[in-house]
mmCIF file of C-alpha atoms in Angstrom:
data_model
loop_
_atom_site.group_PDB
_atom_site.id
_atom_site.type_symbol
_atom_site.label_atom_id
_atom_site.label_comp_id
_atom_site.label_asym_id
_atom_site.label_seq_id
_atom_site.Cartn_x
_atom_site.Cartn_y
_atom_site.Cartn_z
ATOM 1 C CA UNK P 2 79.077 67.842 122.901
ATOM 2 C CA UNK P 3 76.975 65.801 120.310
ATOM 3 C CA UNK P 4 78.882 66.094 116.770
ATOM 4 C CA UNK P 5 76.496 65.797 113.801
ATOM 5 C CA UNK P 6 77.504 62.965 111.460
ATOM 6 C CA UNK P 7 76.556 63.576 107.835
ATOM 7 C CA UNK P 8 76.982 60.696 105.552
ATOM 8 C CA UNK P 9 77.965 61.059 101.815
ATOM 9 C CA UNK P 10 76.888 58.158 99.515
ATOM 10 C CA UNK P 11 79.557 57.791 96.543
ATOM 11 C CA UNK P 12 80.102 55.526 93.568
ATOM 12 C CA UNK P 13 83.548 54.639 94.340
ATOM 13 C CA UNK P 14 85.731 54.682 97.632
ATOM 14 C CA UNK P 15 87.968 57.526 97.000
ATOM 15 C CA UNK P 16 86.288 60.809 97.423
ATOM 16 C CA UNK P 17 86.455 63.281 94.419
ATOM 17 C CA UNK P 18 86.947 67.051 94.502
ATOM 18 C CA UNK P 19 83.398 68.005 95.239
ATOM 19 C CA UNK P 20 83.066 65.348 97.971
ATOM 20 C CA UNK P 21 86.530 66.552 99.571
ATOM 21 C CA UNK P 22 85.046 70.251 99.632
ATOM 22 C CA UNK P 23 81.684 69.069 101.300
ATOM 23 C CA UNK P 24 84.030 67.216 104.030
ATOM 24 C CA UNK P 25 85.933 70.389 104.548
ATOM 25 C CA UNK P 26 82.916 72.317 104.834
ATOM 26 C CA UNK P 27 81.337 70.141 107.194
ATOM 27 C CA UNK P 28 84.478 70.139 109.441
ATOM 28 C CA UNK P 29 84.438 73.835 109.527
ATOM 29 C CA UNK P 30 81.160 73.775 111.224
ATOM 30 C CA UNK P 31 82.184 71.234 113.611
ATOM 31 C CA UNK P 32 80.560 68.351 111.928
ATOM 32 C CA UNK P 33 81.990 64.949 110.599
ATOM 33 C CA UNK P 34 81.477 63.772 107.020
ATOM 34 C CA UNK P 35 81.249 59.885 106.633
ATOM 35 C CA UNK P 36 81.770 58.488 103.278
ATOM 36 C CA UNK P 37 80.253 55.260 101.969
ATOM 37 C CA UNK P 38 79.135 53.347 98.912
ATOM 38 C CA UNK P 39 75.398 52.170 98.566
ATOM 39 C CA UNK P 40 76.680 48.972 97.153
ATOM 40 C CA UNK P 41 78.342 48.206 100.612
ATOM 41 C CA UNK P 42 75.104 49.026 102.690
ATOM 42 C CA UNK P 43 73.266 46.045 103.908
ATOM 43 C CA UNK P 44 69.663 46.226 105.456
ATOM 44 C CA UNK P 45 68.278 43.925 108.190
ATOM 45 C CA UNK P 46 64.681 44.310 109.218
ATOM 46 C CA UNK P 47 61.680 42.899 110.545
ATOM 47 C CA UNK P 48 58.364 44.202 111.385
ATOM 48 C CA UNK P 49 59.684 46.361 114.395
ATOM 49 C CA UNK P 50 63.307 47.847 113.107
ATOM 50 C CA UNK P 51 65.505 48.457 110.373
ATOM 51 C CA UNK P 52 69.229 48.076 110.790
ATOM 52 C CA UNK P 53 71.567 49.449 108.074
ATOM 53 C CA UNK P 54 75.159 47.945 108.239
ATOM 54 C CA UNK P 55 78.434 48.710 106.444
ATOM 55 C CA UNK P 56 81.151 46.180 106.061
ATOM 56 C CA UNK P 57 82.529 44.680 109.365
ATOM 57 C CA UNK P 58 78.907 45.099 110.669
ATOM 58 C CA UNK P 59 79.411 48.787 111.322
ATOM 59 C CA UNK P 60 76.123 50.562 111.877
ATOM 60 C CA UNK P 61 75.395 53.463 109.366
ATOM 61 C CA UNK P 62 75.314 55.948 112.124
ATOM 62 C CA UNK P 63 74.498 59.233 110.497
ATOM 63 C CA UNK P 64 72.024 62.183 110.987
ATOM 64 C CA UNK P 65 71.668 62.827 107.354
ATOM 65 C CA UNK P 66 73.066 61.648 103.905
ATOM 66 C CA UNK P 67 74.386 63.679 101.022
ATOM 67 C CA UNK P 68 73.315 61.668 97.923
ATOM 68 C CA UNK P 69 76.353 62.108 95.371
ATOM 69 C CA UNK P 70 75.928 58.762 93.468
ATOM 70 C CA UNK P 71 73.690 55.767 93.465
ATOM 71 C CA UNK P 72 76.514 53.892 91.574
ATOM 72 C CA UNK P 73 76.564 51.673 88.444
ATOM 73 C CA UNK P 74 74.999 48.191 88.255
ATOM 74 C CA UNK P 75 72.238 46.230 87.171
ATOM 75 C CA UNK P 76 68.543 47.250 86.963
ATOM 76 C CA UNK P 77 68.130 45.084 90.317
ATOM 77 C CA UNK P 78 71.032 46.813 91.895
ATOM 78 C CA UNK P 79 70.066 50.241 90.897
ATOM 79 C CA UNK P 80 66.372 49.509 92.053
ATOM 80 C CA UNK P 81 67.442 48.175 95.430
ATOM 81 C CA UNK P 82 69.713 51.113 96.218
ATOM 82 C CA UNK P 83 66.949 53.397 95.634
ATOM 83 C CA UNK P 84 64.799 51.451 97.870
ATOM 84 C CA UNK P 85 67.334 51.335 100.429
ATOM 85 C CA UNK P 86 67.568 55.052 100.430
ATOM 86 C CA UNK P 87 63.701 55.218 100.681
ATOM 87 C CA UNK P 88 64.071 52.957 103.610
ATOM 88 C CA UNK P 89 66.617 55.335 105.299
ATOM 89 C CA UNK P 90 64.136 58.056 104.901
ATOM 90 C CA UNK P 91 61.399 56.181 106.322
ATOM 91 C CA UNK P 92 63.653 55.388 109.360
ATOM 92 C CA UNK P 93 64.178 59.079 109.835
ATOM 93 C CA UNK P 94 67.341 59.898 108.088
ATOM 94 C CA UNK P 95 67.079 62.840 105.721
ATOM 95 C CA UNK P 96 68.540 62.297 102.414
ATOM 96 C CA UNK P 97 69.794 65.244 100.217
ATOM 97 C CA UNK P 98 68.527 64.979 97.379
ATOM 98 C CA UNK P 99 65.768 62.696 98.006
ATOM 99 C CA UNK P 100 66.028 59.323 96.623
ATOM 100 C CA UNK P 101 63.247 59.590 94.107
ATOM 101 C CA UNK P 102 64.239 63.032 93.243
ATOM 102 C CA UNK P 103 67.831 61.988 92.438
ATOM 103 C CA UNK P 104 66.376 59.157 90.379
ATOM 104 C CA UNK P 105 64.260 61.538 88.550
ATOM 105 C CA UNK P 106 67.328 63.766 87.644
ATOM 106 C CA UNK P 107 69.426 60.719 86.603
ATOM 107 C CA UNK P 108 66.769 59.690 84.041
ATOM 108 C CA UNK P 109 66.594 62.110 81.247
ATOM 109 C CA UNK P 110 63.218 60.982 80.229
ATOM 110 C CA UNK P 111 61.886 61.394 83.783
ATOM 111 C CA UNK P 112 63.496 64.759 84.097
ATOM 112 C CA UNK P 113 61.780 65.913 80.987
ATOM 113 C CA UNK P 114 58.479 64.417 81.802
ATOM 114 C CA UNK P 115 58.341 66.344 85.044
ATOM 115 C CA UNK P 116 59.588 69.646 83.597
ATOM 116 C CA UNK P 117 56.845 69.656 80.955
ATOM 117 C CA UNK P 118 54.211 68.623 83.455
ATOM 118 C CA UNK P 119 55.271 71.875 85.525
ATOM 119 C CA UNK P 120 55.107 74.116 82.571
ATOM 120 C CA UNK P 121 59.052 74.228 82.288
ATOM 121 C CA UNK P 122 60.017 75.112 78.667
ATOM 122 C CA UNK P 123 62.080 72.113 77.210
ATOM 123 C CA UNK P 124 63.592 71.223 73.827
ATOM 124 C CA UNK P 125 61.287 69.322 71.267
ATOM 125 C CA UNK P 126 61.852 65.747 72.450
ATOM 126 C CA UNK P 127 60.675 62.059 71.165
ATOM 127 C CA UNK P 128 61.278 59.125 73.152
ATOM 128 C CA UNK P 129 60.806 55.779 71.368
ATOM 129 C CA UNK P 130 61.856 52.091 70.951
ATOM 130 C CA UNK P 131 60.673 52.063 67.317
ATOM 131 C CA UNK P 132 63.206 52.500 64.523
ATOM 132 C CA UNK P 133 60.614 54.083 62.041
ATOM 133 C CA UNK P 134 59.439 56.705 64.770
ATOM 134 C CA UNK P 135 62.992 57.594 65.624
ATOM 135 C CA UNK P 136 63.950 58.366 61.846
ATOM 136 C CA UNK P 137 60.859 60.064 61.239
ATOM 137 C CA UNK P 138 61.616 62.540 64.320
ATOM 138 C CA UNK P 139 65.099 62.916 62.802
ATOM 139 C CA UNK P 140 63.675 64.228 59.358
ATOM 140 C CA UNK P 141 61.086 66.536 61.368
ATOM 141 C CA UNK P 142 63.612 68.047 63.680
ATOM 142 C CA UNK P 143 66.175 68.190 60.803
ATOM 143 C CA UNK P 144 69.174 68.697 63.348
ATOM 144 C CA UNK P 145 69.019 66.341 66.110
ATOM 145 C CA UNK P 146 70.723 65.352 69.444
ATOM 146 C CA UNK P 147 70.674 61.343 70.439
ATOM 147 C CA UNK P 148 71.042 60.884 74.248
ATOM 148 C CA UNK P 149 71.070 57.794 76.563
ATOM 149 C CA UNK P 150 68.626 57.981 79.284
ATOM 150 C CA UNK P 151 71.506 57.854 81.807
ATOM 151 C CA UNK P 152 74.903 59.364 81.542
ATOM 152 C CA UNK P 153 76.842 62.453 82.284
ATOM 153 C CA UNK P 154 79.652 64.570 80.997
ATOM 154 C CA UNK P 155 78.443 64.496 77.514
ATOM 155 C CA UNK P 156 79.040 60.693 77.032
ATOM 156 C CA UNK P 157 77.040 58.785 74.519
ATOM 157 C CA UNK P 158 75.479 62.072 73.075
ATOM 158 C CA UNK P 159 75.558 62.506 69.271
ATOM 159 C CA UNK P 160 74.539 65.294 67.062
ATOM 160 C CA UNK P 161 73.076 64.240 63.591
ATOM 161 C CA UNK P 162 71.587 65.806 60.533
ATOM 162 C CA UNK P 163 71.639 62.930 58.095
ATOM 163 C CA UNK P 164 68.774 60.663 58.485
ATOM 164 C CA UNK P 165 70.839 57.772 56.976
ATOM 165 C CA UNK P 166 73.534 58.146 59.445
ATOM 166 C CA UNK P 167 70.802 58.450 62.206
ATOM 167 C CA UNK P 168 69.291 55.224 61.013
ATOM 168 C CA UNK P 169 72.733 53.530 61.493
ATOM 169 C CA UNK P 170 73.145 54.876 64.968
ATOM 170 C CA UNK P 171 69.552 53.948 66.034
ATOM 171 C CA UNK P 172 70.202 50.290 64.707
ATOM 172 C CA UNK P 173 73.109 49.982 67.045
ATOM 173 C CA UNK P 174 71.619 51.532 69.846
ATOM 174 C CA UNK P 175 68.662 49.116 69.497
ATOM 175 C CA UNK P 176 71.065 46.106 69.264
ATOM 176 C CA UNK P 177 72.202 47.342 72.512
ATOM 177 C CA UNK P 178 68.835 47.418 73.941
ATOM 178 C CA UNK P 179 68.836 51.247 74.186
ATOM 179 C CA UNK P 180 65.898 53.232 74.030
ATOM 180 C CA UNK P 181 65.803 56.147 71.726
ATOM 181 C CA UNK P 182 65.729 59.597 73.106
ATOM 182 C CA UNK P 183 65.826 62.398 70.210
ATOM 183 C CA UNK P 184 65.891 66.142 70.700
ATOM 184 C CA UNK P 185 65.852 68.893 68.049
ATOM 185 C CA UNK P 186 69.254 70.500 68.372
ATOM 186 C CA UNK P 187 68.954 74.056 69.700
ATOM 187 C CA UNK P 188 71.225 76.713 68.036
ATOM 188 C CA UNK P 189 73.153 78.654 70.767
ATOM 189 C CA UNK P 190 75.888 80.924 70.742
ATOM 190 C CA UNK P 191 78.286 78.082 71.267
ATOM 191 C CA UNK P 192 77.555 77.928 74.952
ATOM 192 C CA UNK P 193 74.878 76.882 77.572
ATOM 193 C CA UNK P 194 74.161 78.246 80.994
ATOM 194 C CA UNK P 195 74.601 76.124 84.221
ATOM 195 C CA UNK P 196 72.586 77.788 87.266
ATOM 196 C CA UNK P 197 73.333 76.238 90.399
ATOM 197 C CA UNK P 198 70.273 76.093 92.867
ATOM 198 C CA UNK P 199 70.561 75.348 96.714
ATOM 199 C CA UNK P 200 67.110 75.406 98.487
ATOM 200 C CA UNK P 201 65.143 78.233 97.054
ATOM 201 C CA UNK P 202 68.073 80.187 95.873
ATOM 202 C CA UNK P 203 70.249 80.681 92.848
ATOM 203 C CA UNK P 204 73.552 80.760 94.334
ATOM 204 C CA UNK P 205 75.358 81.553 90.909
ATOM 205 C CA UNK P 206 75.427 80.861 87.330
ATOM 206 C CA UNK P 207 77.915 80.320 84.719
ATOM 207 C CA UNK P 208 78.046 80.228 80.892
ATOM 208 C CA UNK P 209 80.053 77.213 79.585
ATOM 209 C CA UNK P 210 81.592 77.992 76.135
ATOM 210 C CA UNK P 211 82.482 75.038 73.971
ATOM 211 C CA UNK P 212 85.792 74.547 72.716
ATOM 212 C CA UNK P 213 86.439 75.742 69.287
ATOM 213 C CA UNK P 214 84.736 73.453 66.493
ATOM 214 C CA UNK P 215 82.782 71.730 69.603
ATOM 215 C CA UNK P 216 79.090 71.871 70.285
ATOM 216 C CA UNK P 217 79.288 69.965 73.714
ATOM 217 C CA UNK P 218 79.619 72.272 76.617
ATOM 218 C CA UNK P 219 80.617 70.209 79.404
ATOM 219 C CA UNK P 220 83.601 71.591 81.530
ATOM 220 C CA UNK P 221 84.983 67.944 81.476
ATOM 221 C CA UNK P 222 85.332 68.137 77.605
ATOM 222 C CA UNK P 223 87.365 71.520 77.904
ATOM 223 C CA UNK P 224 84.431 74.000 77.834
ATOM 224 C CA UNK P 225 85.390 77.285 79.636
ATOM 225 C CA UNK P 226 83.339 78.872 82.396
ATOM 226 C CA UNK P 227 82.564 82.443 82.693
ATOM 227 C CA UNK P 228 80.274 84.152 85.303
ATOM 228 C CA UNK P 229 76.645 84.501 84.020
ATOM 229 C CA UNK P 230 74.327 87.338 85.476
ATOM 230 C CA UNK P 231 71.346 85.858 87.185
ATOM 231 C CA UNK P 232 68.450 87.791 85.614
ATOM 232 C CA UNK P 233 64.861 87.492 86.720
ATOM 233 C CA UNK P 234 64.084 85.223 83.834
ATOM 234 C CA UNK P 235 66.894 82.921 84.603
ATOM 235 C CA UNK P 236 66.258 82.824 88.321
ATOM 236 C CA UNK P 237 62.647 82.023 87.867
ATOM 237 C CA UNK P 238 63.388 79.085 85.412
ATOM 238 C CA UNK P 239 66.150 77.467 87.408
ATOM 239 C CA UNK P 240 64.118 77.689 90.590
ATOM 240 C CA UNK P 241 61.071 76.434 88.786
ATOM 241 C CA UNK P 242 62.985 73.547 87.350
ATOM 242 C CA UNK P 243 64.635 72.460 90.776
ATOM 243 C CA UNK P 244 61.135 72.652 92.288
ATOM 244 C CA UNK P 245 59.638 70.457 89.549
ATOM 245 C CA UNK P 246 61.992 67.811 90.203
ATOM 246 C CA UNK P 247 61.731 68.396 94.131
ATOM 247 C CA UNK P 248 65.533 68.980 94.514
ATOM 248 C CA UNK P 249 67.285 70.290 97.398
ATOM 249 C CA UNK P 250 70.336 71.425 95.322
ATOM 250 C CA UNK P 251 70.874 70.899 91.573
ATOM 251 C CA UNK P 252 72.704 72.261 88.575
ATOM 252 C CA UNK P 253 70.184 73.466 85.945
ATOM 253 C CA UNK P 254 71.476 73.196 82.346
ATOM 254 C CA UNK P 255 69.675 76.055 80.237
ATOM 255 C CA UNK P 256 69.748 76.834 76.568
ATOM 256 C CA UNK P 257 69.403 80.183 74.861
ATOM 257 C CA UNK P 258 66.904 79.456 72.004
ATOM 258 C CA UNK P 259 65.321 82.060 69.862
ATOM 259 C CA UNK P 260 65.305 84.846 72.580
ATOM 260 C CA UNK P 261 64.098 82.559 75.354
ATOM 261 C CA UNK P 262 65.333 80.154 77.870
ATOM 262 C CA UNK P 263 64.749 76.226 77.891
ATOM 263 C CA UNK P 264 65.822 73.666 80.185
ATOM 264 C CA UNK P 265 67.912 70.761 78.804
ATOM 265 C CA UNK P 266 68.813 68.787 81.816
ATOM 266 C CA UNK P 267 68.803 68.780 85.634
ATOM 267 C CA UNK P 268 71.984 67.461 87.345
ATOM 268 C CA UNK P 269 71.342 66.035 90.961
ATOM 269 C CA UNK P 270 75.051 65.866 91.916
ATOM 270 C CA UNK P 271 76.817 68.693 89.919
ATOM 271 C CA UNK P 272 80.554 69.482 90.007
ATOM 272 C CA UNK P 273 81.087 73.134 90.963
ATOM 273 C CA UNK P 274 84.729 73.671 90.206
ATOM 274 C CA UNK P 275 83.762 75.686 87.124
ATOM 275 C CA UNK P 276 81.158 77.717 88.793
ATOM 276 C CA UNK P 277 83.726 78.396 91.672
ATOM 277 C CA UNK P 278 86.330 79.303 89.285
ATOM 278 C CA UNK P 279 83.905 81.568 87.221
ATOM 279 C CA UNK P 280 81.901 83.253 90.174
ATOM 280 C CA UNK P 281 84.020 82.759 93.334
ATOM 281 C CA UNK P 282 80.849 81.127 94.898
ATOM 282 C CA UNK P 283 81.668 78.104 97.277
ATOM 283 C CA UNK P 284 78.844 75.805 96.592
ATOM 284 C CA UNK P 285 79.960 73.476 99.300
ATOM 285 C CA UNK P 286 79.457 76.056 101.985
ATOM 286 C CA UNK P 287 76.049 76.831 100.624
ATOM 287 C CA UNK P 288 74.986 73.230 100.489
ATOM 288 C CA UNK P 289 76.146 72.325 104.029
ATOM 289 C CA UNK P 290 74.611 75.348 105.389
ATOM 290 C CA UNK P 291 71.411 74.404 103.895
ATOM 291 C CA UNK P 292 71.571 70.905 105.174
ATOM 292 C CA UNK P 293 72.313 71.846 108.628
ATOM 293 C CA UNK P 294 69.462 74.358 108.667
ATOM 294 C CA UNK P 295 67.000 71.656 107.227
ATOM 295 C CA UNK P 296 68.241 69.233 109.790
ATOM 296 C CA UNK P 297 67.106 71.648 112.675
ATOM 297 C CA UNK P 298 63.529 71.612 111.523
#
């Protein structure tokens, strides 16, 4: 009997909790999970064939790939890994999420551009490399959030109201060759919403309540998850955001702003431990069921 082998691309050798859950869900369906790091994958090709090799010249023999992480690295390294994933897709290996969908979601500017292009509501945003423009945006928005283009778990994100402090921060970021991404801070009830989309379904949603005195709502920073009802408005927005970025599955971060919902970010490789705790929904089971169905097409 042929056993389906599903690769799981990681940033490090040791699988974390979501990856262990995915492997368990694969094994429960008689499949095998094969973990690997993209930095360890080599490509040999000519005009007739492409060969993908892991260390010790082991071929990457998989029926599909779950892309959890491209990994850290230089611009050249990140670019080559994305191209490697695209080569795998051209060779007939289905990647979930596809390389460029994952790339869009990992780049906060690209995410916002694609959401806005598809009419998905987002916070007022300014992107610039010019200090004067960034300071002017701070004065215009009054209360701002400064974000790195890439990053997760709330790292490198600052909230500022004082233009002088913002000027100092922007100068530091410029010294580090960082682009300035500035958004108006959205007043919320000390929480946001994470909706989890798999395929064309919202499988569950949770509120993430910030710690007392905090404004960041990342579970990794101590925010508390609580089940969020999936209203028709929430479902439409989450599915629209996922479709705009052409995702197979995603965590959609949503803010409650002045009696309407806006999308702040899209996560291509979300952790669902908080969702599972709050709702009882096992996203790993949903993801693997979706992947196996897609591979049969």
